XYZ file of N, CA and C in Angstrom:
357
model
N 6.962 225.190 -93.520
C 8.193 224.529 -93.909
C 9.146 225.517 -94.558
N 10.417 225.321 -94.290
C 11.469 226.133 -94.890
C 12.412 225.194 -95.634
N 12.673 225.510 -96.866
C 13.622 224.732 -97.658
C 14.822 225.600 -97.993
N 15.986 224.989 -97.938
C 17.227 225.674 -98.269
C 17.894 224.946 -99.435
N 18.287 225.700 -100.430
C 18.978 225.133 -101.584
C 20.325 225.812 -101.721
N 21.375 225.019 -101.581
C 22.739 225.532 -101.650
C 23.341 225.242 -103.015
N 24.294 226.062 -103.389
C 25.036 225.825 -104.618
C 26.384 226.514 -104.527
N 27.267 226.134 -105.425
C 28.553 226.814 -105.541
C 29.770 226.014 -105.138
N 29.577 224.902 -104.470
C 30.735 224.108 -104.082
C 31.455 223.551 -105.298
N 32.771 223.418 -105.179
C 33.562 222.945 -106.309
C 34.953 222.554 -105.818
N 35.754 222.082 -106.748
C 37.154 221.776 -106.464
C 38.014 222.870 -107.084
N 38.883 223.463 -106.276
C 39.746 224.542 -106.756
C 41.149 224.349 -106.213
N 42.096 225.046 -106.828
C 43.457 225.017 -106.313
C 43.636 226.089 -105.255
N 44.624 225.884 -104.423
C 44.938 226.861 -103.378
C 45.142 228.241 -103.998
N 44.592 229.237 -103.321
C 44.654 230.597 -103.828
C 43.449 230.990 -104.652
N 42.631 230.020 -104.999
C 41.464 230.275 -105.814
C 40.296 230.840 -105.024
N 39.196 231.046 -105.739
C 37.997 231.647 -105.142
C 36.754 230.861 -105.529
N 35.774 230.940 -104.662
C 34.462 230.360 -104.916
C 33.406 231.262 -104.309
N 32.190 231.112 -104.787
C 31.062 231.816 -104.194
C 29.948 230.804 -103.947
N 29.582 230.694 -102.684
C 28.492 229.806 -102.295
C 27.209 230.611 -102.163
N 26.104 229.977 -102.519
C 24.790 230.607 -102.387
C 23.842 229.672 -101.653
N 22.910 230.258 -100.938
C 21.893 229.474 -100.247
C 20.588 230.261 -100.295
N 19.604 229.697 -100.958
C 18.313 230.352 -101.098
C 17.278 229.656 -100.220
N 16.573 230.455 -99.446
C 15.534 229.931 -98.569
C 14.172 230.189 -99.186
N 13.287 229.213 -99.015
C 11.926 229.364 -99.516
C 10.965 228.667 -98.567
N 9.678 228.998 -98.713
C 8.676 228.389 -97.863
C 7.830 229.456 -97.192
N 7.186 229.049 -96.118
C 6.270 229.943 -95.405
C 7.039 230.834 -94.432
N 7.840 231.726 -94.991
C 8.741 232.565 -94.214
C 8.156 233.958 -94.049
N 8.077 234.412 -92.802
C 7.676 235.788 -92.552
C 8.894 236.700 -92.626
N 9.940 236.314 -91.937
C 11.186 237.063 -91.996
C 12.327 236.156 -91.543
N 13.501 236.451 -92.044
C 14.677 235.671 -91.666
C 15.533 236.477 -90.711
N 15.885 235.885 -89.591
C 16.687 236.576 -88.595
C 18.174 236.408 -88.923
N 18.695 235.244 -88.694
C 20.123 235.002 -88.887
C 20.329 234.035 -90.046
N 21.307 234.339 -90.873
C 21.730 233.440 -91.951
C 23.227 233.205 -91.774
N 23.626 231.963 -91.912
C 25.034 231.680 -91.671
C 25.539 230.490 -92.458
N 26.844 230.343 -92.392
C 27.526 229.217 -93.021
C 28.383 228.515 -91.977
N 28.295 227.216 -91.973
C 29.117 226.363 -91.134
C 29.858 225.401 -92.052
N 30.883 224.773 -91.528
C 31.587 223.769 -92.319
C 32.021 222.607 -91.438
N 32.160 221.472 -92.093
C 32.617 220.279 -91.389
C 33.626 219.561 -92.257
N 34.837 219.507 -91.758
C 35.905 218.791 -92.448
C 35.905 217.328 -91.996
N 36.467 216.436 -92.789
C 36.491 215.015 -92.410
C 37.126 214.811 -91.039
N 36.427 214.103 -90.181
C 36.944 213.792 -88.861
C 36.884 214.927 -87.866
N 36.260 216.023 -88.254
C 36.182 217.185 -87.351
C 34.725 217.560 -87.082
N 34.531 218.365 -86.043
C 33.199 218.828 -85.719
C 32.794 219.983 -86.626
N 31.503 220.154 -86.779
C 30.998 221.281 -87.552
C 31.340 222.571 -86.813
N 31.773 223.572 -87.590
C 32.165 224.836 -86.975
C 31.552 226.001 -87.733
N 31.339 227.093 -86.999
C 30.836 228.303 -87.616
C 31.907 228.911 -88.509
N 31.497 229.303 -89.712
C 32.389 230.027 -90.608
C 32.067 231.522 -90.550
N 30.795 231.853 -90.774
C 30.373 233.245 -90.749
C 28.862 233.297 -90.648
N 28.358 234.398 -90.098
C 26.928 234.579 -90.075
C 26.595 236.057 -90.142
N 25.380 236.331 -90.598
C 24.945 237.714 -90.743
C 23.530 237.831 -90.196
N 23.294 238.885 -89.431
C 21.988 239.104 -88.833
C 21.086 239.879 -89.792
N 19.845 240.001 -89.410
C 18.904 240.751 -90.243
C 19.297 242.221 -90.344
N 20.024 242.703 -89.356
C 20.468 244.085 -89.370
C 21.773 244.297 -90.104
N 22.353 243.213 -90.590
C 23.602 243.317 -91.337
C 24.859 243.082 -90.532
N 24.711 242.831 -89.250
C 25.884 242.544 -88.443
C 26.469 241.193 -88.802
N 27.792 241.132 -88.819
C 28.460 239.897 -89.219
C 29.477 239.462 -88.168
N 29.735 238.175 -88.137
C 30.890 237.688 -87.395
C 31.472 236.499 -88.146
N 32.783 236.349 -87.984
C 33.533 235.360 -88.737
C 34.419 234.530 -87.813
N 34.674 233.318 -88.235
C 35.696 232.534 -87.567
C 37.048 233.197 -87.812
N 37.923 233.152 -86.820
C 39.236 233.781 -86.966
C 39.990 233.244 -88.174
N 39.786 231.980 -88.479
C 40.541 231.340 -89.550
C 40.162 231.842 -90.945
N 39.045 232.535 -91.069
C 38.614 232.993 -92.391
C 38.548 234.509 -92.496
N 38.791 235.208 -91.415
C 38.731 236.674 -91.447
C 39.699 237.226 -92.480
N 39.193 238.163 -93.275
C 40.019 238.761 -94.313
C 40.032 237.989 -95.612
N 39.516 236.770 -95.603
C 39.495 235.958 -96.834
C 38.070 235.665 -97.304
N 37.159 235.472 -96.357
C 35.771 235.151 -96.693
C 34.881 236.351 -96.387
N 33.818 236.497 -97.176
C 32.852 237.558 -96.951
C 31.445 237.004 -97.056
N 30.653 237.243 -96.032
C 29.263 236.819 -96.054
C 28.386 238.016 -96.382
N 27.336 237.760 -97.153
C 26.377 238.815 -97.482
C 25.009 238.174 -97.676
N 23.990 239.013 -97.661
C 22.643 238.482 -97.843
C 21.817 239.431 -98.690
N 20.885 238.857 -99.426
C 19.923 239.616 -100.219
C 18.553 239.302 -99.620
N 18.041 240.218 -98.844
C 16.793 239.970 -98.130
C 15.607 239.816 -99.095
N 15.646 240.502 -100.204
C 14.555 240.401 -101.170
C 14.471 239.003 -101.773
N 15.610 238.332 -101.827
C 15.662 236.993 -102.402
C 15.794 235.901 -101.344
N 15.813 236.294 -100.068
C 16.011 235.314 -98.982
C 17.231 234.441 -99.250
N 18.294 235.081 -99.659
C 19.499 234.354 -100.071
C 20.713 234.889 -99.324
N 21.564 233.962 -98.927
C 22.822 234.316 -98.291
C 23.956 233.799 -99.166
N 25.015 234.593 -99.223
C 26.182 234.260 -100.035
C 27.421 234.179 -99.154
N 28.371 233.379 -99.605
C 29.676 233.343 -98.957
C 30.726 233.393 -100.056
N 31.465 234.489 -100.090
C 32.560 234.631 -101.028
C 33.824 234.111 -100.372
N 34.439 233.132 -100.985
C 35.635 232.510 -100.440
C 36.821 232.869 -101.321
N 37.745 233.642 -100.795
C 38.948 234.036 -101.528
C 40.188 233.469 -100.850
N 41.266 233.439 -101.603
C 42.547 232.965 -101.069
C 42.382 231.625 -100.360
N 41.733 230.718 -101.025
C 41.418 229.432 -100.410
C 42.673 228.629 -100.100
N 42.605 227.904 -99.000
C 43.701 227.073 -98.538
C 43.217 225.617 -98.462
N 44.132 224.674 -98.516
C 43.713 223.262 -98.399
C 42.918 222.983 -97.120
N 43.243 223.699 -96.040
C 42.519 223.488 -94.792
C 41.092 224.024 -94.825
N 40.708 224.695 -95.894
C 39.318 225.115 -96.062
C 38.456 224.006 -96.644
N 39.082 222.920 -97.032
C 38.333 221.793 -97.576
C 37.343 221.265 -96.552
N 36.073 221.213 -96.938
C 35.013 220.786 -96.023
C 33.682 220.778 -96.770
N 32.689 220.215 -96.112
C 31.314 220.393 -96.560
C 30.790 221.648 -95.871
N 30.290 222.560 -96.656
C 29.773 223.823 -96.139
C 28.250 223.750 -96.070
N 27.724 224.100 -94.904
C 26.293 224.029 -94.653
C 25.725 225.422 -94.407
N 24.625 225.691 -95.043
C 23.873 226.915 -94.796
C 22.975 226.695 -93.572
N 22.822 227.729 -92.785
C 21.951 227.676 -91.604
C 21.109 228.936 -91.552
N 19.826 228.746 -91.320
C 18.896 229.884 -91.300
C 17.997 229.792 -90.081
N 17.812 230.923 -89.424
C 16.832 231.045 -88.346
C 15.783 232.043 -88.818
N 14.513 231.602 -88.802
C 13.484 232.438 -89.401
C 12.169 232.343 -88.646
N 11.384 233.407 -88.810
C 10.017 233.425 -88.320
C 9.136 232.900 -89.458
N 8.387 231.854 -89.168
C 7.562 231.227 -90.204
C 6.140 231.038 -89.701
N 5.313 230.494 -90.545
C 3.938 230.205 -90.159
C 3.873 229.154 -89.057
N 4.989 228.436 -88.847
C 5.057 227.419 -87.786
C 5.799 227.913 -86.562
N 6.117 229.193 -86.547
C 6.869 229.754 -85.436
C 8.317 229.998 -85.817
N 9.161 230.134 -84.797
C 10.582 230.410 -85.037
C 11.291 229.086 -85.257
N 11.963 228.955 -86.404
C 12.586 227.692 -86.764
C 14.035 227.899 -87.153
N 14.799 226.836 -87.052
C 16.173 226.792 -87.527
C 16.274 225.653 -88.524
N 16.877 225.922 -89.659
C 16.998 224.912 -90.694
C 18.427 224.871 -91.234
N 18.809 223.666 -91.685
C 20.119 223.437 -92.277
C 19.960 223.051 -93.747
N 20.887 223.499 -94.552
C 20.947 223.057 -95.922
C 21.556 221.668 -96.015
N 21.581 221.127 -97.218
C 22.059 219.761 -97.420
C 23.578 219.684 -97.488
N 24.214 220.817 -97.617
C 25.676 220.858 -97.671
C 26.190 220.903 -99.091
N 27.274 221.619 -99.277
C 27.944 221.693 -100.566
C 29.445 221.539 -100.322
N 30.077 220.702 -101.123
C 31.472 220.334 -100.885
C 32.439 221.313 -101.546
N 33.367 221.785 -100.741
C 34.464 222.622 -101.229
C 35.757 221.844 -101.020
N 36.480 221.627 -102.099
C 37.750 220.915 -102.041
C 38.851 221.821 -102.570
N 39.874 222.033 -101.759
C 40.980 222.897 -102.141
C 42.253 222.056 -102.192
N 42.873 222.018 -103.346
C 44.093 221.229 -103.516
C 45.315 222.144 -103.507
N 46.403 221.587 -103.039
C 47.645 222.378 -102.936
C 48.460 222.319 -104.212
């Protein structure tokens, strides 16, 4: 089993910053991909950013230059630094992890953390 615990969501004004964290635990041998997705009201879930075990990253065009994803492999934790926040960034942010575990290769989602940006 893999458990993900997210934190960091909050309400901020436009232009503000937040840092999201997601810690993975359980019977994990190694984590391949760690990422963040978001879902705004009435919209589909979309990729925000992800980072591979080798450190390669990719970002949604809408967040490039404002958000930064990073990971601490020793802590099995992924971070998302959100800067220059805009009202359109308001969404529930979900952590996503793909890992090799005692049960094989699994994909897990976090419970979501709400980011609200007011104008």
